[in-house]
Amino acid sequence: MLQIEGVSKTYGDRVAVSDVSFEVGAGRITGFVGGNGAGKTTTMRIILGVLEADSGRVTLAGEQLTAADRRIFGYMPEERGLYPKMRVAEQIVYLGRLHGMSQRAAQASTTRLLERLELAARAGDPVESLSLGNQQRAQIAAALVHEPEVLILDEPFSGLDPMGVETVLGVLRDAAAGGAPVLFSSHQLDVVERLCDDLVIISDGTVRANGSRDELRTRHGHDRYELVVNGDVGWIREFPGVTIVEVEGGHALFEAAEPSVAQGVLRRAIEAGDVTRFAPQHPSLAQIFTEVIE
Amino acid sequence: MTRTAAPTFAESSMLVARREITMRLRSKAFLISTGILLLAVLASIVVGSLASANATEPRVAAVGSATAVVKGVKGLDVREAASVTEATRLVREGRVDAAVVPADRSTSPLGIRVIALDSAPQTVLARLSVTPPVELLAPPKQNPALVYFVALGFGLVFFMSAITFGSTIAQSVVEEKQTRVVEILMSTIPVRTLLAGKVLGNSILAFAQIAVIALLAGTGLLVTGQSSLLGILGPSIIWFVVFFALGFVLLAALFAAAASLVSRQEDVASVTTPVTMLVMIPYFLVIFFNDNPLVLGVMSYVPFSAPVGMPMRIFLGTAEWWEPMLSLVILLLSAALVIVIGSRIYSNSLLRMGGRVKLSDALAKRR
């Protein structure tokens, strides 16, 4: 388990992150969500030791991280980049070796990854000759070549085509299934919602919410229901215990003070005519996000 | 999962150094410029040997009683001519450089007369003249022309190699910043290791180039039969290589630190200019002041110019045996100091993209 405890960092007068604490459980995929300049990249750089925090600490399985520990981390920085003139495979082998792999192990791992990322045919080409999407895949290989035990990925999906997104999703799930803590940031809330087990929402350098996805949904859910009937549903405005979100013709979106109130609404609707749809609505991550950062 | 042992500082630096060298050796521009430099060195040696080979004994035609006079003189290629007319014809036809013919004692106290085509034949006259013995109170140990060329050689090779590999390391630092690959590297190995590997890789390349030039110059001198010159130059060339190796490490650290202040290749020149100046100064000083013992003496101890100044003094024979050692220690200490300061600038500037990092910020204690 990776733990971030009370990490703060300021640049001059500007507070980048302030007292940030959360944990990334072993075998769990944690989504790190926040707007631009919220402090995601700073936090990730501090976890990787690329930046030094002013205060706070980062521990792995309870032990303070050292430079030597960090080589078991796989890191994909937000600012992408590889050596443009180096050949794809050569470059990935080089990064593997810098992480302490033997030449043979680094080569085997590179071959395997390039196969999986469908880049094997371009292994001998210089990185600069690849398309942007393929460069992005090479970047993923660079983060994974040393078989990392912890993954920290800053916006891993940006710039990827849908197939690339699926490949990366697969890789992340495999890593988590193998017991690795996985932390990734993304602007694509739908992808985060689909993929992550846990969520950390950050805004203006402070953590606004964190916990498992379902926990957050419950915490920020409002027992919202959608009702669609044939005919008019205007009567719902007067129904006791109901707060209207929107009503239009036969379509209503409402919040119920208690589940029994919702059942009452359903019974009344069936008496009045045909009900084509009645469903509790989970708040989407986008809704939770908007609510939390306000 | 079993973890392999963490790579040591030396292992990681070697990996970085090897990448620097491999990528450099793959660059066509580098191979071509090295080839040209080597050809220039070789050409200067061959031309030097041809020039000295052409300096053959002057040919003279001697007539009658003059024959006995010129036969007694060393360093003249003498052929006899039957008459003054024939000797004159030989001069006109260019088959001899001059003719020596008998003359009336009243016009020439020596009893001979020299006939030449369009100018007084200085070499022949010198051979025929008698000069009193000269005693020099402070004889130069080396031929002044040779001194000038040796100074030019050391200065030029130092200047070229330092600039070539200095800009290579500067470009390589900025390339990593510009392409952002530096963040992956920083999350993988300590920044000091990265800097050490870069300095090491480029120093090895620079050293290899200098060593090849030295070797080429040495063999060239041997093959063209100028082994006496090799004997004179040998020790100073060896010292030059030693001093250059250390001096370049110092320069490389400076180039790397300076380059880390900017994020784009276009801006490299603006930050490395001060370092380039440091390399150019010794080059000009040694060319203009190679006969000034005071300037050379100071140069041979200042770390930036010692790689040129000290070998020059060794060549001139004005350095005591302990002087190169002392200068080398000074160079070593300054190199160590520059590496410490340089690596602070380097690690403080690597993640700052965009504009130029202020030197004062880069030197500040890491926050």
XYZ file of C-alpha atoms in Angstrom:
661
model
C 0.000 0.000 0.000
C 1.257 3.415 -0.967
C 0.527 6.179 1.527
C 0.785 9.903 1.017
C 0.805 11.678 4.368
C 0.378 15.423 4.816
C 2.341 16.425 1.736
C 2.688 20.176 1.083
C 4.606 22.090 -1.533
C 4.775 25.777 -2.350
C 6.487 27.559 -5.226
C 7.343 30.991 -3.910
C 3.992 32.385 -2.783
C 1.901 29.906 -4.720
C 0.658 26.880 -2.815
C 0.775 23.909 -5.182
C -0.473 21.267 -2.760
C -1.374 21.602 0.879
C -1.566 18.781 3.409
C -2.444 16.149 0.833
C -3.093 12.718 2.323
C -4.523 9.603 0.717
C -3.603 6.029 0.086
C -3.398 3.762 -2.900
C -4.276 0.245 -1.840
C -2.383 -2.791 -3.081
C -4.198 -4.312 -6.039
C -6.522 -1.339 -6.320
C -6.809 1.121 -9.156
C -7.121 4.627 -7.792
C -8.315 7.473 -9.961
C -6.854 10.901 -9.277
C -9.217 13.576 -10.472
C -8.965 17.338 -10.509
C -8.958 20.353 -12.770
C -5.915 21.912 -14.388
C -3.509 23.240 -11.786
C -5.283 21.372 -8.989
C -2.035 19.734 -7.864
C -2.194 16.290 -9.488
C 1.123 16.523 -11.310
C 2.905 18.068 -8.326
C 1.632 15.268 -6.076
C 2.735 12.586 -8.523
C 6.160 14.176 -8.943
C 6.562 14.200 -5.168
C 5.572 10.530 -4.961
C 8.259 9.751 -7.556
C 10.865 11.862 -5.778
C 11.327 14.036 -8.840
C 10.231 16.945 -6.641
C 10.944 17.342 -2.965
C 7.985 18.134 -0.721
C 8.252 20.958 1.793
C 6.676 18.692 4.370
C 4.911 15.376 4.627
C 6.074 11.954 3.527
C 5.380 9.100 1.176
C 5.549 5.523 2.410
C 5.256 2.143 0.755
C 4.074 -0.690 3.003
C 4.768 1.583 5.966
C 8.365 2.380 5.033
C 9.614 5.791 3.976
C 10.498 5.699 0.290
C 14.118 6.062 -0.766
C 15.584 6.719 -4.188
C 16.440 3.028 -4.486
C 12.819 1.983 -3.763
C 11.480 4.203 -6.492
C 13.035 2.136 -9.234
C 10.215 -0.396 -8.718
C 7.784 2.391 -9.662
C 6.477 2.710 -13.167
C 5.969 6.375 -13.973
C 4.368 8.053 -16.910
C 4.815 11.804 -16.621
C 2.215 14.212 -17.921
C 4.883 15.810 -20.087
C 5.520 12.980 -22.508
C 8.887 12.500 -24.081
C 11.433 9.993 -25.292
C 14.697 10.461 -27.156
C 13.498 11.267 -30.688
C 16.506 9.829 -32.497
C 16.810 6.592 -30.543
C 15.198 3.436 -31.858
C 12.040 2.370 -30.044
C 13.255 -0.981 -28.695
C 16.742 0.308 -27.939
C 15.299 3.141 -25.897
C 12.964 0.946 -23.887
C 15.763 -1.528 -23.183
C 17.918 1.411 -22.046
C 15.257 2.590 -19.587
C 14.850 -0.967 -18.330
C 18.564 -1.186 -17.706
C 18.587 2.146 -15.880
C 16.022 0.576 -13.554
C 18.528 -2.156 -12.824
C 17.504 -4.919 -15.225
C 20.065 -7.093 -16.941
C 20.460 -6.634 -20.684
C 18.729 -9.966 -21.327
C 15.788 -9.340 -19.007
C 15.314 -5.821 -20.396
C 15.310 -7.156 -23.944
C 12.832 -9.936 -23.179
C 10.503 -7.527 -21.412
C 10.745 -4.988 -24.247
C 9.875 -7.599 -26.874
C 6.892 -8.771 -24.828
C 5.561 -5.243 -24.277
C 5.987 -4.147 -27.872
C 4.064 -7.243 -28.972
C 1.264 -6.461 -26.593
C 1.143 -2.816 -27.613
C 1.228 -3.815 -31.298
C 4.433 -1.904 -31.848
C 6.698 -4.865 -32.614
C 6.918 -3.947 -36.297
C 8.287 -0.509 -35.439
C 10.822 -1.714 -32.860
C 13.807 -0.728 -34.987
C 12.518 2.695 -36.072
C 13.537 5.957 -34.461
C 10.871 7.287 -32.123
C 10.515 10.513 -34.118
C 9.279 8.535 -37.152
C 6.269 7.131 -35.245
C 2.785 8.620 -35.322
C 1.696 10.428 -32.150
C -0.531 7.546 -31.111
C 2.330 5.089 -31.522
C 4.712 7.372 -29.642
C 2.178 7.291 -26.850
C 2.265 3.504 -26.862
C 6.055 3.559 -26.765
C 5.713 5.827 -23.747
C 3.556 3.226 -22.047
C 6.161 0.577 -22.773
C 8.777 2.886 -21.252
C 6.772 3.105 -18.034
C 6.241 -0.652 -17.802
C 9.464 -2.209 -19.104
C 10.942 -2.929 -15.666
C 7.832 -4.776 -14.469
C 7.049 -2.125 -11.859
C 5.418 -3.012 -8.561
C 3.732 0.372 -8.256
C 2.232 2.350 -11.142
C 1.888 6.136 -11.180
C 0.444 7.359 -14.455
C -0.279 11.008 -15.192
C -3.013 11.251 -17.815
C -2.223 7.863 -19.382
C -5.150 8.060 -21.795
C -4.630 11.475 -23.303
C -3.670 11.260 -26.949
C -4.610 7.580 -27.264
C -6.982 6.216 -29.863
C -9.865 4.028 -28.558
C -7.832 0.857 -29.193
C -4.930 2.308 -27.290
C -7.228 3.180 -24.412
C -8.422 -0.440 -24.274
C -4.837 -1.732 -24.312
C -3.819 0.557 -21.489
C -6.917 -0.341 -19.515
C -5.968 -3.988 -19.882
C -2.427 -3.314 -18.721
C -3.616 -1.379 -15.671
C -6.098 -4.087 -14.707
C -3.397 -6.751 -15.033
C -1.024 -4.755 -12.876
C -3.671 -4.290 -10.193
C -4.658 -7.956 -10.399
C -1.002 -8.756 -9.714
C -1.261 -6.774 -6.458
C 0.319 -3.496 -7.538
C -1.039 -0.207 -6.261
C -2.067 1.778 -9.331
C -2.617 5.549 -9.284
C -3.652 7.384 -12.418
C -4.952 10.817 -13.175
C -7.350 11.656 -15.945
C -9.609 14.326 -17.292
C -11.789 11.690 -18.921
C -14.213 11.157 -16.054
C -16.112 8.432 -17.891
C -12.945 6.357 -18.184
C -12.100 6.944 -14.533
C -15.608 5.919 -13.544
C -15.387 2.712 -15.522
C -11.917 1.729 -14.379
C -11.167 2.799 -10.850
C -11.889 1.120 -7.550
C -11.007 4.180 -5.496
C -11.143 7.886 -6.142
C -9.238 10.912 -4.939
C -10.670 14.294 -5.889
C -8.313 17.236 -5.597
C -8.940 20.918 -6.103
C -6.769 23.975 -5.399
C -4.094 21.780 -3.893
C -6.270 20.072 -1.287
C -8.002 16.701 -1.296
C -11.754 17.329 -1.373
C -12.948 13.743 -1.286
C -11.467 10.295 -1.307
C -12.667 6.759 -0.833
C -13.978 3.868 -2.847
C -16.125 4.676 -5.827
C -19.249 3.184 -4.259
C -18.650 4.969 -0.960
C -18.416 8.285 -2.738
C -21.567 7.549 -4.676
C -23.458 6.789 -1.504
C -22.019 9.778 0.270
C -22.862 12.142 -2.530
C -25.940 10.363 -3.839
C -29.339 12.016 -3.280
C -31.728 9.105 -3.826
C -32.606 10.544 -7.152
C -35.171 8.776 -9.342
C -36.286 9.043 -12.885
C -39.923 8.438 -13.817
C -41.388 8.292 -17.318
C -45.130 7.768 -17.867
C -47.604 7.968 -20.736
C -49.488 11.156 -20.089
C -48.815 14.034 -17.815
C -46.851 13.694 -14.590
C -47.537 17.207 -13.251
C -49.210 15.773 -10.128
C -45.780 14.832 -8.773
C -45.113 18.461 -7.829
C -47.668 18.162 -4.997
C -46.538 14.716 -3.789
C -45.348 14.944 -0.140
C -41.640 14.253 0.501
C -40.607 14.831 -3.124
C -38.141 17.439 -4.284
C -38.400 18.118 -7.989
C -35.263 18.342 -10.078
C -37.089 18.694 -13.367
C -40.505 17.867 -14.800
C -41.534 18.021 -18.403
C -44.631 16.336 -19.828
C -44.450 12.659 -18.870
C -40.815 12.812 -17.689
C -39.775 13.629 -14.141
C -36.524 13.651 -12.238
C -36.942 13.878 -8.493
C -35.329 13.280 -5.153
C -37.177 11.390 -2.453
C -36.764 12.081 1.256
C -37.003 8.320 1.910
C -37.134 5.220 -0.291
C -40.777 4.670 0.777
C -41.706 8.035 -0.732
C -40.335 6.869 -4.087
C -42.388 3.665 -3.849
C -45.456 5.819 -3.118
C -44.779 7.862 -6.244
C -44.493 4.666 -8.306
C -47.816 3.294 -7.015
C -49.544 6.568 -7.748
C -48.084 6.612 -11.247
C -49.269 3.079 -12.013
C -52.783 4.038 -10.874
C -52.710 6.987 -13.204
C -51.595 5.093 -16.322
C -48.691 3.183 -17.936
C -45.239 3.571 -16.474
C -42.555 3.118 -19.127
C -39.599 3.771 -16.858
C -38.878 4.015 -13.171
C -35.240 3.890 -12.020
C -33.070 5.057 -9.166
C -30.270 7.196 -10.508
C -26.657 6.914 -9.331
C -24.860 10.184 -9.499
C -22.253 10.154 -12.237
C -18.655 10.897 -11.361
C -19.022 14.170 -13.213
C -21.871 15.138 -10.886
C -19.965 14.136 -7.772
C -16.907 15.963 -9.050
C -18.799 19.181 -9.723
C -20.472 19.008 -6.349
C -17.289 18.251 -4.431
C -15.105 20.949 -5.873
C -17.713 23.684 -5.448
C 8.446 -10.948 -7.565
C 12.156 -11.002 -6.845
C 13.909 -7.699 -6.930
C 17.242 -7.312 -8.580
C 19.827 -5.334 -6.654
C 19.672 -1.595 -7.164
C 22.221 -0.490 -9.747
C 25.173 1.356 -8.251
C 26.180 4.919 -9.055
C 28.979 3.595 -11.273
C 26.739 1.155 -13.164
C 24.100 3.772 -13.876
C 26.665 6.390 -14.895
C 28.262 3.890 -17.266
C 24.867 3.166 -18.857
C 24.278 6.880 -19.384
C 27.822 7.367 -20.676
C 27.436 4.477 -23.093
C 24.259 5.933 -24.528
C 25.953 9.295 -25.032
C 28.842 7.628 -26.858
C 26.685 5.324 -29.004
C 24.385 8.111 -30.109
C 27.345 10.355 -30.895
C 29.159 7.720 -32.909
C 25.986 7.208 -34.902
C 25.855 10.873 -35.897
C 27.163 11.453 -39.396
C 28.039 15.084 -38.672
C 30.298 13.984 -35.850
C 32.066 11.299 -37.887
C 32.658 13.683 -40.785
C 34.007 16.510 -38.626
C 36.325 14.105 -36.810
C 37.535 12.776 -40.145
C 38.310 16.297 -41.335
C 40.202 17.120 -38.147
C 42.303 13.948 -38.446
C 43.012 14.648 -42.118
C 44.142 18.175 -41.240
C 46.588 16.861 -38.654
C 47.920 14.266 -41.075
C 48.195 16.798 -43.895
C 50.178 19.250 -41.783
C 52.694 16.544 -40.937
C 53.054 15.364 -44.537
C 53.389 18.920 -45.821
C 56.003 19.602 -43.142
C 57.987 16.559 -44.221
C 57.767 17.433 -47.917
C 58.930 20.983 -47.242
C 61.981 19.782 -45.362
C 62.735 17.108 -47.977
C 62.787 19.707 -50.741
C 65.524 21.671 -49.053
C 68.314 19.948 -51.063
C 71.848 21.213 -51.526
C 72.133 24.079 -53.998
C 73.685 23.092 -57.331
C 76.598 25.160 -58.628
C 78.684 25.012 -61.760
C 82.382 25.681 -61.177
C 84.920 26.776 -63.772
C 88.686 26.362 -63.731
C 90.488 27.499 -60.578
C 87.148 28.193 -58.823
C 86.504 24.441 -58.774
C 89.100 23.909 -56.097
C 87.523 26.632 -53.931
C 83.951 25.290 -54.084
C 85.009 21.632 -53.782
C 86.382 22.517 -50.362
C 82.993 23.872 -49.220
C 80.462 21.524 -47.636
C 76.805 21.570 -48.646
C 77.173 22.359 -52.330
C 76.331 20.102 -55.238
C 79.216 20.940 -57.617
C 79.531 20.165 -61.320
C 82.381 21.337 -63.441
C 81.907 23.497 -66.503
C 84.449 23.868 -69.279
C 84.132 27.621 -69.638
C 82.488 30.691 -68.200
C 80.201 30.733 -71.237
C 79.069 27.170 -70.609
C 78.574 27.889 -66.880
C 76.506 30.970 -67.729
C 74.387 28.873 -70.086
C 73.757 26.319 -67.346
C 72.567 29.130 -65.043
C 70.291 30.548 -67.738
C 68.821 27.124 -68.399
C 68.141 26.695 -64.692
C 70.187 23.496 -64.452
C 72.274 25.016 -61.674
C 71.403 27.630 -59.052
C 74.617 29.570 -59.571
C 77.975 29.447 -61.301
C 81.291 30.092 -59.554
C 83.983 31.338 -61.902
C 87.560 32.639 -61.444
C 87.909 36.371 -60.997
C 90.666 38.885 -60.997
C 92.120 39.412 -57.502
C 91.804 43.161 -58.046
C 88.008 43.045 -58.301
C 87.430 40.106 -55.901
C 89.793 39.460 -52.994
C 88.582 35.865 -52.930
C 89.544 35.311 -56.539
C 86.096 34.018 -57.465
C 82.928 35.547 -58.869
C 79.364 34.214 -58.506
C 76.943 34.332 -61.437
C 73.220 33.882 -60.798
C 70.042 34.531 -62.755
C 67.877 37.186 -61.118
C 68.804 37.451 -57.433
C 71.830 36.928 -55.233
C 71.865 33.187 -54.361
C 71.756 33.527 -50.539
C 72.344 29.856 -49.720
C 75.348 29.601 -52.009
C 76.780 32.876 -50.664
C 76.278 31.710 -47.097
C 78.146 28.506 -47.852
C 81.028 30.430 -49.426
C 81.234 33.022 -46.640
C 83.248 32.887 -43.512
C 81.457 33.965 -40.323
C 83.018 34.542 -36.929
C 81.857 32.208 -34.100
C 78.766 33.569 -32.229
C 78.137 33.009 -28.518
C 74.496 33.343 -27.374
C 74.055 34.156 -23.697
C 70.483 32.796 -23.586
C 70.143 30.351 -26.428
C 66.540 29.333 -27.250
C 66.039 25.621 -26.687
C 63.663 25.373 -29.625
C 63.485 26.821 -33.072
C 61.126 29.885 -32.842
C 59.139 28.847 -35.930
C 58.627 25.402 -34.432
C 57.531 27.016 -31.155
C 54.891 28.993 -33.001
C 53.516 25.934 -34.778
C 53.487 23.824 -31.632
C 51.630 26.624 -29.788
C 49.156 26.844 -32.656
C 48.754 23.063 -32.639
C 48.084 22.738 -28.908
C 45.828 25.784 -28.904
C 43.840 24.681 -31.922
C 43.361 21.059 -30.885
C 42.306 22.111 -27.361
C 39.951 24.733 -28.703
C 38.364 22.504 -31.356
C 37.881 19.472 -29.130
C 36.610 21.450 -26.150
C 34.115 23.356 -28.277
C 32.973 20.261 -30.190
C 32.353 18.092 -27.152
C 31.277 20.979 -24.955
C 28.473 21.816 -27.358
C 27.645 18.122 -27.658
C 27.062 17.827 -23.935
C 25.121 21.101 -23.888
C 22.860 19.893 -26.694
C 22.369 16.553 -25.039
C 21.275 18.228 -21.773
C 18.817 20.493 -23.564
C 17.544 17.651 -25.755
C 16.466 15.813 -22.611
C 14.773 18.924 -21.274
C 13.174 19.852 -24.562
C 11.791 16.361 -25.218
C 10.749 16.060 -21.537
C 12.396 12.642 -21.312
C 14.294 14.114 -18.374
C 11.371 13.535 -16.038
C 11.439 9.789 -16.675
C 15.192 9.792 -16.176
C 14.911 11.764 -12.930
C 12.341 9.330 -11.577
C 14.679 6.453 -12.417
C 18.192 7.510 -11.422
C 19.583 10.281 -9.215
C 20.294 13.531 -11.046
C 23.957 13.413 -10.076
C 24.279 10.036 -11.771
C 22.768 11.422 -14.934
C 25.190 14.371 -14.936
C 28.147 12.126 -14.136
C 27.252 9.786 -16.996
C 26.980 12.651 -19.450
C 30.280 14.203 -18.398
C 31.944 10.807 -18.441
C 30.614 9.802 -21.861
C 31.596 13.036 -23.555
C 34.953 13.161 -21.779
C 35.734 9.663 -23.016
C 34.854 10.724 -26.556
C 36.923 13.908 -26.330
C 39.822 12.043 -24.766
C 39.671 9.344 -27.425
C 39.706 11.963 -30.149
C 42.708 13.732 -28.618
C 44.496 10.429 -28.104
C 43.874 9.444 -31.723
C 45.217 12.812 -32.874
C 48.296 12.417 -30.663
C 48.847 8.896 -31.933
C 48.356 9.957 -35.534
C 50.771 12.857 -35.095
C 53.328 10.534 -33.494
C 53.122 7.821 -36.155
C 52.999 10.454 -38.866
C 56.251 11.963 -37.639
C 57.857 8.513 -37.441
C 56.711 7.369 -40.878
C 57.854 10.585 -42.559
C 61.246 10.224 -40.929
C 60.924 13.142 -38.558
C 61.725 11.081 -35.481
C 63.931 13.799 -34.016
C 60.918 16.116 -33.930
C 58.943 13.354 -32.235
C 61.628 13.169 -29.552
C 61.263 16.902 -28.944
C 57.438 16.916 -29.023
C 56.693 13.543 -27.380
C 56.721 14.473 -23.673
C 54.669 17.627 -24.152
C 52.102 15.751 -26.250
C 51.689 13.142 -23.513
C 51.241 15.848 -20.865
C 48.798 17.615 -23.139
C 46.627 14.498 -23.334
C 46.680 14.082 -19.537
C 45.852 17.734 -18.888
C 43.186 17.762 -21.536
C 41.409 14.752 -20.032
C 41.033 16.487 -16.673
C 40.489 19.950 -18.077
C 37.687 18.694 -20.259
C 35.840 17.158 -17.304
C 35.795 20.622 -15.770
C 34.582 22.243 -18.976
C 31.984 19.519 -19.554
C 30.456 20.122 -16.113
C 30.301 23.845 -16.887
C 28.700 23.273 -20.283
C 26.117 20.888 -18.797
C 25.231 23.248 -15.954
C 24.944 26.237 -18.291
C 22.781 24.344 -20.777
C 20.410 23.106 -18.071
C 19.290 26.718 -17.551
C 17.373 26.762 -20.834
C 14.770 24.484 -22.399
C 15.244 24.964 -26.125
C 18.139 24.257 -28.497
C 17.819 27.807 -29.860
C 18.769 29.219 -26.465
C 21.827 27.030 -25.880
C 24.283 29.423 -27.489
C 23.218 32.323 -25.291
C 23.992 30.485 -22.044
C 27.115 28.643 -23.169
C 28.841 31.738 -24.598
C 30.632 32.577 -21.322
C 32.002 29.020 -21.187
C 33.013 29.206 -24.845
C 34.949 32.377 -24.034
C 36.820 30.512 -21.310
C 37.930 28.053 -23.976
C 38.877 30.702 -26.525
C 41.033 32.801 -24.190
C 43.799 30.196 -23.747
C 43.782 29.625 -27.506
C 44.510 33.281 -28.293
C 46.891 33.733 -25.372
C 49.090 30.823 -26.416
C 49.278 32.043 -30.001
C 50.176 35.629 -29.131
C 52.236 35.061 -26.005
C 54.035 31.766 -26.655
C 57.351 33.619 -26.196
C 56.323 35.427 -23.020
C 57.450 33.423 -19.967
C 55.270 35.383 -17.526
C 52.015 34.877 -19.447
C 52.847 31.213 -20.081
C 53.737 30.762 -16.418
C 50.380 32.123 -15.267
C 48.537 30.167 -17.975
C 50.144 26.928 -16.904
C 48.518 27.187 -13.457
C 45.085 28.656 -14.232
C 42.780 25.616 -14.541
C 41.150 26.682 -17.818
C 44.401 27.348 -19.640
C 46.666 24.790 -17.975
C 45.934 22.105 -20.625
C 47.554 24.429 -23.182
C 49.981 26.417 -21.016
C 51.731 23.618 -19.157
C 52.518 21.357 -22.159
C 53.823 24.473 -23.914
C 56.231 25.174 -21.065
C 57.287 21.536 -20.989
C 58.009 21.776 -24.706
C 60.030 24.981 -24.159
C 61.871 23.297 -21.321
C 61.010 26.057 -18.873
C 58.970 23.934 -16.447
C 60.579 22.254 -13.444
C 59.725 18.567 -13.040
C 57.273 19.240 -10.204
C 55.374 22.011 -11.921
C 53.073 19.849 -14.087
C 52.217 17.778 -10.993
C 51.283 20.877 -8.976
C 49.250 22.305 -11.823
C 47.506 18.958 -12.249
C 46.509 18.946 -8.560
C 45.132 22.489 -8.895
C 43.181 21.401 -11.962
C 41.863 18.319 -10.164
C 40.631 20.347 -7.183
C 38.973 22.974 -9.360
C 37.324 20.268 -11.455
C 35.884 18.717 -8.282
C 34.594 22.104 -7.110
C 33.045 22.911 -10.483
C 31.334 19.511 -10.572
C 29.740 20.127 -7.163
C 28.491 23.604 -8.150
C 27.536 22.444 -11.642
C 25.501 19.522 -10.388
C 23.572 21.849 -8.048
C 22.717 24.172 -10.945
C 21.856 21.158 -13.064
C 19.513 19.477 -10.594
C 17.793 22.738 -9.678
C 17.109 23.660 -13.295
C 16.115 20.376 -14.927
C 12.397 20.512 -14.194
C 11.988 24.205 -14.911
C 10.685 24.421 -18.406
C 9.962 27.469 -20.476
C 12.051 30.561 -19.870
C 15.643 30.793 -18.821
C 16.315 29.894 -15.199
C 18.113 32.625 -13.262
C 21.554 31.596 -12.126
C 20.829 32.783 -8.581
C 17.732 30.545 -8.450
C 19.661 27.610 -9.820
C 22.379 28.035 -7.211
C 19.949 28.448 -4.311
C 19.632 25.580 -1.898
C 17.157 23.076 -3.170
C 13.755 23.703 -1.614
